[in-house]
Short mmCIF file of C-alpha atoms in Angstrom, two decimals:
data_model
loop_
_atom_site.label_atom_id
_atom_site.label_comp_id
_atom_site.label_asym_id
_atom_site.label_seq_id
_atom_site.Cartn_x
_atom_site.Cartn_y
_atom_site.Cartn_z
CA UNK A 1 -29.52 -7.68 -0.82
CA UNK A 2 -32.24 -10.61 -0.99
CA UNK A 3 -35.11 -8.42 -1.93
CA UNK A 4 -33.62 -7.54 -5.47
CA UNK A 5 -31.81 -11.16 -5.74
CA UNK A 6 -32.37 -11.09 -9.18
CA UNK A 7 -32.31 -7.79 -10.47
CA UNK A 8 -29.15 -7.31 -9.20
CA UNK A 9 -27.18 -10.87 -10.05
CA UNK A 10 -28.30 -10.41 -13.72
CA UNK A 11 -26.89 -6.62 -13.08
CA UNK A 12 -24.09 -7.82 -12.26
CA UNK A 13 -23.46 -10.30 -14.93
CA UNK A 14 -23.89 -7.16 -17.58
CA UNK A 15 -21.83 -4.94 -15.90
CA UNK A 16 -18.76 -7.11 -15.47
CA UNK A 17 -19.52 -8.16 -19.27
CA UNK A 18 -18.96 -4.96 -20.09
CA UNK A 19 -15.98 -4.88 -17.90
CA UNK A 20 -14.67 -7.94 -19.82
CA UNK A 21 -14.87 -6.01 -23.35
CA UNK A 22 -13.01 -3.12 -21.50
CA UNK A 23 -10.73 -4.87 -20.33
CA UNK A 24 -9.76 -6.76 -23.63
CA UNK A 25 -10.11 -3.73 -25.23
CA UNK A 26 -7.27 -1.00 -23.35
CA UNK A 27 -4.91 -4.75 -23.30
CA UNK A 28 -5.42 -4.55 -27.13
CA UNK A 29 -4.51 -0.93 -26.39
CA UNK A 30 -1.99 -0.86 -23.95
CA UNK A 31 0.25 -4.21 -26.19
CA UNK A 32 0.32 -1.29 -28.79
CA UNK A 33 2.56 1.14 -26.82
CA UNK A 34 4.85 -1.21 -25.06
CA UNK A 35 7.89 -1.45 -25.99
CA UNK A 36 9.38 -4.95 -27.08
CA UNK A 37 11.55 -5.17 -23.52
CA UNK A 38 8.23 -5.16 -22.26
CA UNK A 39 7.50 -8.63 -24.23
CA UNK A 40 3.40 -8.89 -25.22
CA UNK A 41 0.50 -10.89 -23.11
CA UNK A 42 -0.06 -13.85 -24.46
CA UNK A 43 -3.88 -14.88 -25.20
CA UNK A 44 -5.43 -16.51 -22.30
CA UNK A 45 -2.26 -15.91 -20.29
CA UNK A 46 -5.13 -14.61 -17.01
CA UNK A 47 -5.58 -15.60 -13.56
CA UNK A 48 -8.14 -14.88 -10.61
CA UNK A 49 -6.52 -13.24 -7.83
CA UNK A 50 -7.86 -12.72 -4.57
CA UNK A 51 -6.65 -9.18 -3.53
CA UNK A 52 -6.58 -7.60 0.34
CA UNK A 53 -5.54 -4.11 1.71
CA UNK A 54 -5.08 -4.53 5.54
CA UNK A 55 -3.95 -2.73 8.68
CA UNK A 56 -3.01 -5.18 11.18
CA UNK A 57 -2.85 -2.89 14.40
CA UNK A 58 0.69 -2.65 15.30
CA UNK A 59 1.32 -5.42 14.38
CA UNK A 60 -1.00 -8.27 14.55
CA UNK A 61 -1.12 -9.51 17.84
CA UNK A 62 -3.16 -7.03 19.53
CA UNK A 63 -6.01 -10.59 19.92
CA UNK A 64 -3.07 -12.99 18.36
CA UNK A 65 -1.26 -13.41 15.16
CA UNK A 66 -3.01 -16.47 14.81
CA UNK A 67 -6.03 -14.68 13.94
CA UNK A 68 -4.44 -12.05 11.83
CA UNK A 69 -4.17 -14.88 10.10
CA UNK A 70 -7.26 -16.50 10.27
CA UNK A 71 -8.37 -12.98 8.87
CA UNK A 72 -6.33 -13.70 5.67
CA UNK A 73 -7.00 -17.37 5.44
CA UNK A 74 -10.57 -16.64 5.69
CA UNK A 75 -10.34 -14.19 3.11
CA UNK A 76 -8.90 -16.44 0.79
CA UNK A 77 -6.44 -14.00 -0.48
CA UNK A 78 -3.89 -14.17 -2.82
CA UNK A 79 -2.12 -11.12 -2.17
CA UNK A 80 -2.08 -8.50 0.67
CA UNK A 81 -0.88 -4.96 1.95
CA UNK A 82 -0.29 -5.03 5.09
CA UNK A 83 0.18 -1.50 7.40
CA UNK A 84 0.84 -1.93 10.94
CA UNK A 85 2.75 -5.07 10.03
CA UNK A 86 6.09 -4.38 11.85
CA UNK A 87 8.41 -6.67 12.64
CA UNK A 88 5.75 -9.82 12.30
CA UNK A 89 5.32 -9.16 9.00
CA UNK A 90 8.12 -12.83 8.73
CA UNK A 91 6.01 -14.61 11.32
CA UNK A 92 1.70 -13.59 9.72
CA UNK A 93 4.32 -15.64 6.53
CA UNK A 94 5.48 -18.16 7.94
CA UNK A 95 1.58 -18.99 9.82
CA UNK A 96 -0.02 -18.98 6.41
CA UNK A 97 2.78 -20.16 4.42
CA UNK A 98 3.23 -17.37 1.97
CA UNK A 99 6.12 -15.01 0.29
CA UNK A 100 6.87 -11.54 1.67
CA UNK A 101 8.79 -8.51 1.68
CA UNK A 102 9.05 -6.67 4.61
CA UNK A 103 10.14 -3.24 2.77
CA UNK A 104 7.02 -3.61 1.17
CA UNK A 105 4.66 -4.93 3.03
CA UNK A 106 3.39 -7.61 1.04
CA UNK A 107 1.95 -10.99 1.76
CA UNK A 108 1.68 -13.41 -0.87
CA UNK A 109 1.03 -16.25 -2.06
CA UNK A 110 3.29 -16.41 -5.16
CA UNK A 111 6.47 -15.82 -5.99
CA UNK A 112 8.24 -12.48 -5.62
CA UNK A 113 10.13 -10.84 -8.01
CA UNK A 114 11.96 -7.00 -6.99
CA UNK A 115 11.67 -4.65 -10.09
CA UNK A 116 14.33 -2.69 -9.73
CA UNK A 117 11.81 0.10 -8.33
CA UNK A 118 11.44 0.78 -4.64
CA UNK A 119 7.37 1.41 -4.93
CA UNK A 120 6.04 -1.59 -6.84
CA UNK A 121 7.67 -5.27 -7.21
CA UNK A 122 5.95 -7.99 -9.57
CA UNK A 123 3.84 -11.10 -8.45
CA UNK A 124 4.62 -13.77 -10.31
CA UNK A 125 1.35 -16.17 -10.45
CA UNK A 126 2.95 -18.48 -13.02
CA UNK A 127 5.62 -19.28 -14.76
CA UNK A 128 7.41 -16.55 -16.02
CA UNK A 129 4.30 -14.29 -15.61
CA UNK A 130 3.60 -11.17 -13.90
CA UNK A 131 0.84 -8.70 -12.56
CA UNK A 132 2.47 -5.60 -10.47
CA UNK A 133 1.84 -4.93 -6.99
CA UNK A 134 2.05 -1.95 -4.81
CA UNK A 135 1.63 -1.18 -1.14
CA UNK A 136 1.36 2.33 0.63
CA UNK A 137 0.85 3.79 4.24
CA UNK A 138 0.11 7.29 4.12
CA UNK A 139 0.37 10.01 7.82
CA UNK A 140 -2.54 9.12 9.72
CA UNK A 141 -2.45 13.29 10.31
CA UNK A 142 -3.41 15.53 9.91
CA UNK A 143 -6.76 13.03 8.86
CA UNK A 144 -8.56 15.25 6.87
CA UNK A 145 -12.78 14.72 8.05
CA UNK A 146 -11.32 14.70 11.66
CA UNK A 147 -9.90 18.32 11.22
CA UNK A 148 -13.61 19.10 9.19
CA UNK A 149 -15.14 18.26 12.36
CA UNK A 150 -13.59 20.05 14.41
CA UNK A 151 -13.41 23.34 12.35
CA UNK A 152 -11.10 23.31 10.11
CA UNK A 153 -11.84 24.98 7.15
CA UNK A 154 -12.36 22.91 4.16
CA UNK A 155 -9.15 25.04 2.22
CA UNK A 156 -6.68 24.39 5.21
CA UNK A 157 -7.65 20.47 4.89
CA UNK A 158 -7.05 20.80 1.02
CA UNK A 159 -3.36 22.30 1.50
CA UNK A 160 -2.51 19.82 4.19
CA UNK A 161 -3.45 16.93 1.65
CA UNK A 162 -1.71 19.00 -1.70
CA UNK A 163 1.68 18.82 0.63
CA UNK A 164 1.18 15.34 2.34
CA UNK A 165 -0.84 12.50 0.60
CA UNK A 166 0.19 13.51 -2.04
CA UNK A 167 3.49 14.03 -1.93
CA UNK A 168 3.25 10.76 -0.60
CA UNK A 169 1.82 9.56 -3.67
CA UNK A 170 3.94 11.46 -5.87
CA UNK A 171 6.18 8.90 -6.85
CA UNK A 172 3.74 6.24 -7.31
CA UNK A 173 1.51 9.06 -9.55
CA UNK A 174 4.49 8.83 -12.04
CA UNK A 175 5.83 5.52 -12.11
CA UNK A 176 2.88 3.01 -11.64
CA UNK A 177 0.56 4.09 -14.21
CA UNK A 178 3.41 3.57 -16.80
CA UNK A 179 3.35 -0.32 -15.84
CA UNK A 180 -0.80 0.17 -16.50
CA UNK A 181 0.01 1.32 -20.41
CA UNK A 182 2.91 -1.47 -20.94
CA UNK A 183 0.05 -4.56 -20.29
CA UNK A 184 0.84 -5.09 -17.24
CA UNK A 185 -1.85 -5.38 -14.44
CA UNK A 186 -1.32 -3.05 -11.87
CA UNK A 187 -2.25 -3.06 -8.20
CA UNK A 188 -2.55 -0.59 -5.43
CA UNK A 189 -3.75 -1.44 -2.16
CA UNK A 190 -2.63 0.46 1.62
CA UNK A 191 -4.60 2.80 4.33
CA UNK A 192 -5.13 5.63 2.99
CA UNK A 193 -5.93 7.54 6.12
CA UNK A 194 -7.62 9.92 3.01
CA UNK A 195 -10.86 9.09 2.10
CA UNK A 196 -12.69 9.33 -1.59
CA UNK A 197 -14.53 11.49 -3.31
CA UNK A 198 -16.91 8.91 -4.55
CA UNK A 199 -18.27 8.97 -1.30
CA UNK A 200 -18.29 12.54 -0.57
CA UNK A 201 -20.75 13.39 -2.44
CA UNK A 202 -24.47 15.32 -2.34
CA UNK A 203 -25.90 11.95 -1.71
CA UNK A 204 -23.83 11.17 1.41
CA UNK A 205 -23.71 14.96 2.96
CA UNK A 206 -26.01 13.90 6.44
CA UNK A 207 -22.81 11.57 6.70
CA UNK A 208 -19.99 14.35 6.18
CA UNK A 209 -20.64 17.44 7.76
CA UNK A 210 -22.98 18.91 4.94
CA UNK A 211 -20.69 19.19 2.84
CA UNK A 212 -18.76 17.04 -1.14
CA UNK A 213 -15.04 17.05 -1.08
CA UNK A 214 -12.91 15.99 -4.34
CA UNK A 215 -10.12 14.48 -2.06
CA UNK A 216 -7.49 14.94 -4.07
CA UNK A 217 -5.84 11.74 -3.75
CA UNK A 218 -8.42 9.77 -5.17
CA UNK A 219 -9.78 12.08 -7.74
CA UNK A 220 -5.77 11.96 -9.20
CA UNK A 221 -5.69 8.07 -8.87
CA UNK A 222 -9.28 8.31 -10.87
CA UNK A 223 -7.02 9.95 -13.73
CA UNK A 224 -4.47 7.75 -14.18
CA UNK A 225 -7.20 6.00 -14.60
CA UNK A 226 -6.95 3.16 -11.94
CA UNK A 227 -10.00 1.73 -11.16
CA UNK A 228 -11.40 1.89 -7.05
CA UNK A 229 -12.58 -1.74 -7.15
CA UNK A 230 -14.43 -1.41 -4.46
CA UNK A 231 -16.45 1.13 -6.01
CA UNK A 232 -17.06 -1.16 -9.48
CA UNK A 233 -18.84 -3.42 -8.40
CA UNK A 234 -20.76 -1.21 -5.24
CA UNK A 235 -21.21 2.29 -7.38
CA UNK A 236 -23.77 3.63 -4.34
CA UNK A 237 -22.24 5.62 -1.20
CA UNK A 238 -24.85 5.07 0.45
CA UNK A 239 -26.00 2.21 0.40
CA UNK A 240 -22.54 0.57 0.17
CA UNK A 241 -20.57 2.81 2.32
CA UNK A 242 -17.88 0.53 3.08
CA UNK A 243 -16.84 2.24 6.37
CA UNK A 244 -12.97 0.54 7.10
CA UNK A 245 -12.50 3.42 9.72
CA UNK A 246 -13.11 2.15 12.18
CA UNK A 247 -14.02 -1.33 13.63
CA UNK A 248 -16.07 -1.84 16.76
CA UNK A 249 -12.73 -3.48 18.37
CA UNK A 250 -12.32 0.88 19.26
CA UNK A 251 -15.88 1.48 20.21
CA UNK A 252 -17.06 3.94 21.26
CA UNK A 253 -15.15 6.89 20.95
CA UNK A 254 -16.66 10.07 20.90
CA UNK A 255 -17.59 12.12 18.27
CA UNK A 256 -15.82 9.27 15.75
CA UNK A 257 -15.90 10.05 12.32
CA UNK A 258 -16.23 6.70 9.73
CA UNK A 259 -14.77 6.43 6.74
CA UNK A 260 -13.28 4.16 4.00
CA UNK A 261 -9.82 4.70 3.98
CA UNK A 262 -8.61 1.21 2.78
CA UNK A 263 -8.60 0.57 -0.94
CA UNK A 264 -7.43 -2.22 -3.15
CA UNK A 265 -7.27 -0.34 -6.91
CA UNK A 266 -6.28 -2.04 -10.34
CA UNK A 267 -4.91 0.07 -13.60
CA UNK A 268 -4.38 -2.35 -16.56
CA UNK A 269 -6.08 -5.86 -18.14
CA UNK A 270 -7.48 -6.78 -15.18
CA UNK A 271 -11.69 -6.78 -14.76
CA UNK A 272 -13.15 -6.85 -11.39
CA UNK A 273 -15.91 -9.22 -10.57
CA UNK A 274 -16.05 -9.03 -6.49
CA UNK A 275 -15.50 -6.76 -3.26
CA UNK A 276 -16.09 -7.05 -0.36
CA UNK A 277 -15.53 -6.26 3.12
CA UNK A 278 -13.93 -8.46 5.71
CA UNK A 279 -14.69 -7.19 9.86
CA UNK A 280 -16.51 -7.97 12.75
CA UNK A 281 -19.87 -9.14 12.42
CA UNK A 282 -22.31 -5.73 11.48
CA UNK A 283 -23.79 -3.74 9.35
CA UNK A 284 -20.60 -3.07 7.01
CA UNK A 285 -18.81 -6.81 6.91
CA UNK A 286 -19.11 -9.97 4.38
CA UNK A 287 -17.53 -11.68 5.41
CA UNK A 288 -16.76 -12.08 9.31
CA UNK A 289 -14.52 -13.03 11.57
CA UNK A 290 -14.77 -13.25 15.40
CA UNK A 291 -13.16 -11.72 17.37
CA UNK A 292 -11.96 -9.15 15.42
CA UNK A 293 -8.24 -8.56 15.38
CA UNK A 294 -7.91 -5.34 14.42
CA UNK A 295 -9.26 -1.91 14.06
CA UNK A 296 -9.18 -1.12 11.03
CA UNK A 297 -11.18 -3.19 9.22
CA UNK A 298 -9.43 -5.18 5.44
CA UNK A 299 -10.73 -4.87 2.40
CA UNK A 300 -11.31 -7.84 -0.29
CA UNK A 301 -11.54 -7.34 -4.26
CA UNK A 302 -11.09 -10.30 -6.80
CA UNK A 303 -10.24 -9.76 -10.27
CA UNK A 304 -9.47 -11.81 -13.09
CA UNK A 305 -6.02 -10.16 -14.16
CA UNK A 306 -4.19 -10.89 -17.54
CA UNK A 307 -0.57 -11.29 -16.90
CA UNK A 308 2.82 -10.18 -18.68
CA UNK A 309 6.09 -11.90 -19.19
CA UNK A 310 8.39 -10.59 -16.14
CA UNK A 311 9.98 -7.78 -17.57
CA UNK A 312 13.70 -6.54 -17.99
CA UNK A 313 14.76 -5.62 -14.61
CA UNK A 314 17.41 -2.50 -14.69
CA UNK A 315 19.93 -3.51 -12.73
CA UNK A 316 20.47 -1.20 -9.41
CA UNK A 317 22.96 2.02 -10.39
CA UNK A 318 21.94 2.90 -6.76
CA UNK A 319 25.08 2.57 -4.23
CA UNK A 320 26.16 3.33 -0.04
CA UNK A 321 29.35 3.14 0.73
CA UNK A 322 32.03 4.16 3.94
CA UNK A 323 35.46 6.03 3.63
CA UNK A 324 36.57 3.44 5.46
CA UNK A 325 36.47 -0.88 6.77
CA UNK A 326 37.65 0.58 9.49
CA UNK A 327 36.82 2.80 12.76
CA UNK A 328 38.10 3.31 16.00
CA UNK A 329 35.42 4.97 18.48
CA UNK A 330 34.99 8.69 18.44
CA UNK A 331 36.22 8.86 14.45
CA UNK A 332 33.45 10.49 12.19
CA UNK A 333 32.23 7.91 9.74
CA UNK A 334 31.73 9.32 6.30
CA UNK A 335 28.66 7.56 4.12
CA UNK A 336 28.60 8.21 0.86
CA UNK A 337 26.09 7.81 -1.77
CA UNK A 338 24.90 7.91 -5.03
CA UNK A 339 21.87 6.96 -7.59
CA UNK A 340 19.22 7.66 -5.29
CA UNK A 341 14.97 8.56 -6.06
CA UNK A 342 14.35 11.77 -3.44
CA UNK A 343 15.18 14.32 0.27
CA UNK A 344 13.75 11.57 2.14
CA UNK A 345 15.69 8.81 1.10
CA UNK A 346 17.48 7.96 4.17
CA UNK A 347 20.50 6.35 5.84
CA UNK A 348 20.37 4.36 9.28
CA UNK A 349 22.82 2.54 11.10
CA UNK A 350 22.23 -0.76 12.30
CA UNK A 351 23.79 -3.94 13.60
CA UNK A 352 24.97 -6.01 10.42
CA UNK A 353 22.64 -8.34 9.41
CA UNK A 354 19.58 -6.84 10.64
CA UNK A 355 16.52 -7.15 8.76
CA UNK A 356 15.09 -3.67 9.23
CA UNK A 357 10.93 -2.39 10.11
CA UNK A 358 9.21 0.10 11.84
CA UNK A 359 9.99 -2.11 15.36
CA UNK A 360 13.42 -1.69 15.54
CA UNK A 361 15.52 1.80 15.18
CA UNK A 362 17.99 2.72 13.77
CA UNK A 363 21.28 3.44 16.01
CA UNK A 364 21.72 7.04 14.30
CA UNK A 365 19.98 8.67 10.83
CA UNK A 366 19.77 11.30 8.56
CA UNK A 367 17.36 12.25 5.82
CA UNK A 368 20.01 11.60 2.86
CA UNK A 369 18.82 15.57 1.31
CA UNK A 370 20.20 15.42 -2.86
CA UNK A 371 19.14 12.06 -4.39
CA UNK A 372 21.97 12.46 -6.92
CA UNK A 373 25.00 11.63 -4.32
CA UNK A 374 26.62 13.07 -0.92
CA UNK A 375 28.51 12.43 1.75
CA UNK A 376 26.70 12.31 6.02
CA UNK A 377 28.61 11.89 8.91
CA UNK A 378 27.96 9.88 11.41
CA UNK A 379 29.50 9.75 15.06
CA UNK A 380 31.33 6.42 15.95
CA UNK A 381 31.79 7.79 19.93
CA UNK A 382 28.35 6.30 20.01
CA UNK A 383 28.46 2.96 19.22
CA UNK A 384 29.45 0.19 20.81
CA UNK A 385 32.92 -1.41 19.59
CA UNK A 386 31.07 -4.24 16.98
CA UNK A 387 30.06 -4.64 13.18
CA UNK A 388 27.45 -1.90 11.36
CA UNK A 389 25.11 -1.58 8.57
CA UNK A 390 24.75 1.66 7.13
CA UNK A 391 22.03 1.20 4.97
CA UNK A 392 20.05 2.87 2.11
CA UNK A 393 16.25 3.40 2.59
CA UNK A 394 13.89 4.55 0.35
CA UNK A 395 11.32 7.76 1.00
CA UNK A 396 10.81 8.24 4.78
CA UNK A 397 9.80 4.34 4.71
CA UNK A 398 11.56 0.54 5.67
CA UNK A 399 12.07 -0.72 2.05
CA UNK A 400 16.10 -1.49 1.39
CA UNK A 401 18.26 0.00 -0.74
CA UNK A 402 21.48 -0.79 -0.91
CA UNK A 403 23.67 -1.13 2.73
CA UNK A 404 26.99 -1.50 2.89
CA UNK A 405 29.28 -3.22 6.38
CA UNK A 406 31.67 -1.39 8.60
CA UNK A 407 33.99 -1.96 11.72
CA UNK A 408 33.50 -0.40 15.32
CA UNK A 409 36.47 -1.14 17.60
CA UNK A 410 37.52 0.54 21.02
CA UNK A 411 40.67 3.60 21.16
#
């Protein structure tokens, strides 16, 4: 804001200096805790990274996929957590010349390395040196701000948060902090479909139905020492509301509730140096692209990140197998699995070689139930003669864990 230019500039330099000192202190602390398997970050092994969270709206081609790619180019983003990418993530990556992981819905300027854990990947920013990256798209409904608008009690809204979004985040809450504690810079992007407790405060009651809310997901992440990168740089939600939901492409919607629900979080040895909203020409956007192609504005944060040696990747013990290689139409197909992650992991039947994504429905599917192991039964009578894969997928999503191939023949 030009009116306070010099003051804010000096304040920002002071804030960045403080964060650098804090980041170095955190790095020393995490190195002391790190077991040998993780290695130790070397002094001076840092990189500047622009990290983006971007819901591209139903595949990113509601206007054109080229325009969606232009948004990422205009932002200069290096690592992007995509939401609603569907089957277009490979095509978008090709337009940008980026690497991609369709299960994690991630685009990256740098090579992507599987971590052995479906919640995150490593990004090889320099040869042999990485940061960790995780991306989420939490369920859209029930949506707390709409429910509050519509007269549903805050108690019910918070119960829904505990039962839905907090459960969706459970494994991230468990797995990601450990990476940071071992000296790895961790970045978490997402369309969380829930606001932040840092925004629903006393000073903003007039914009939030006269109440304050300690939204559980953001509160828990703060407790786990994840930093809301936008609020690190712009601490005042009155002057910088940074609404990412919804953009002008959806106007006018009666009784719409505008909020910040797209985030870039950071933990471990990194320092946030800037954070911006990318969107249409208007009061909330710092970087403008016209016409704007999404119903969400995007969040872009810039970091100086300490890089860590690639940790030893554990060998996966997850298995999936059929009881036979060939079935005659009408026979039952027994699919056994071991060492999955949770009851919302699932097995889908697909034509062989299908790159699984939300736009390609499975022919049949079932949740596993018991993560340790079990057997699911599928019906081959609905399958045309041909070759199929039974694919084990993670936590109600499209992150592939294992697959096995079988054949169906006519009687």
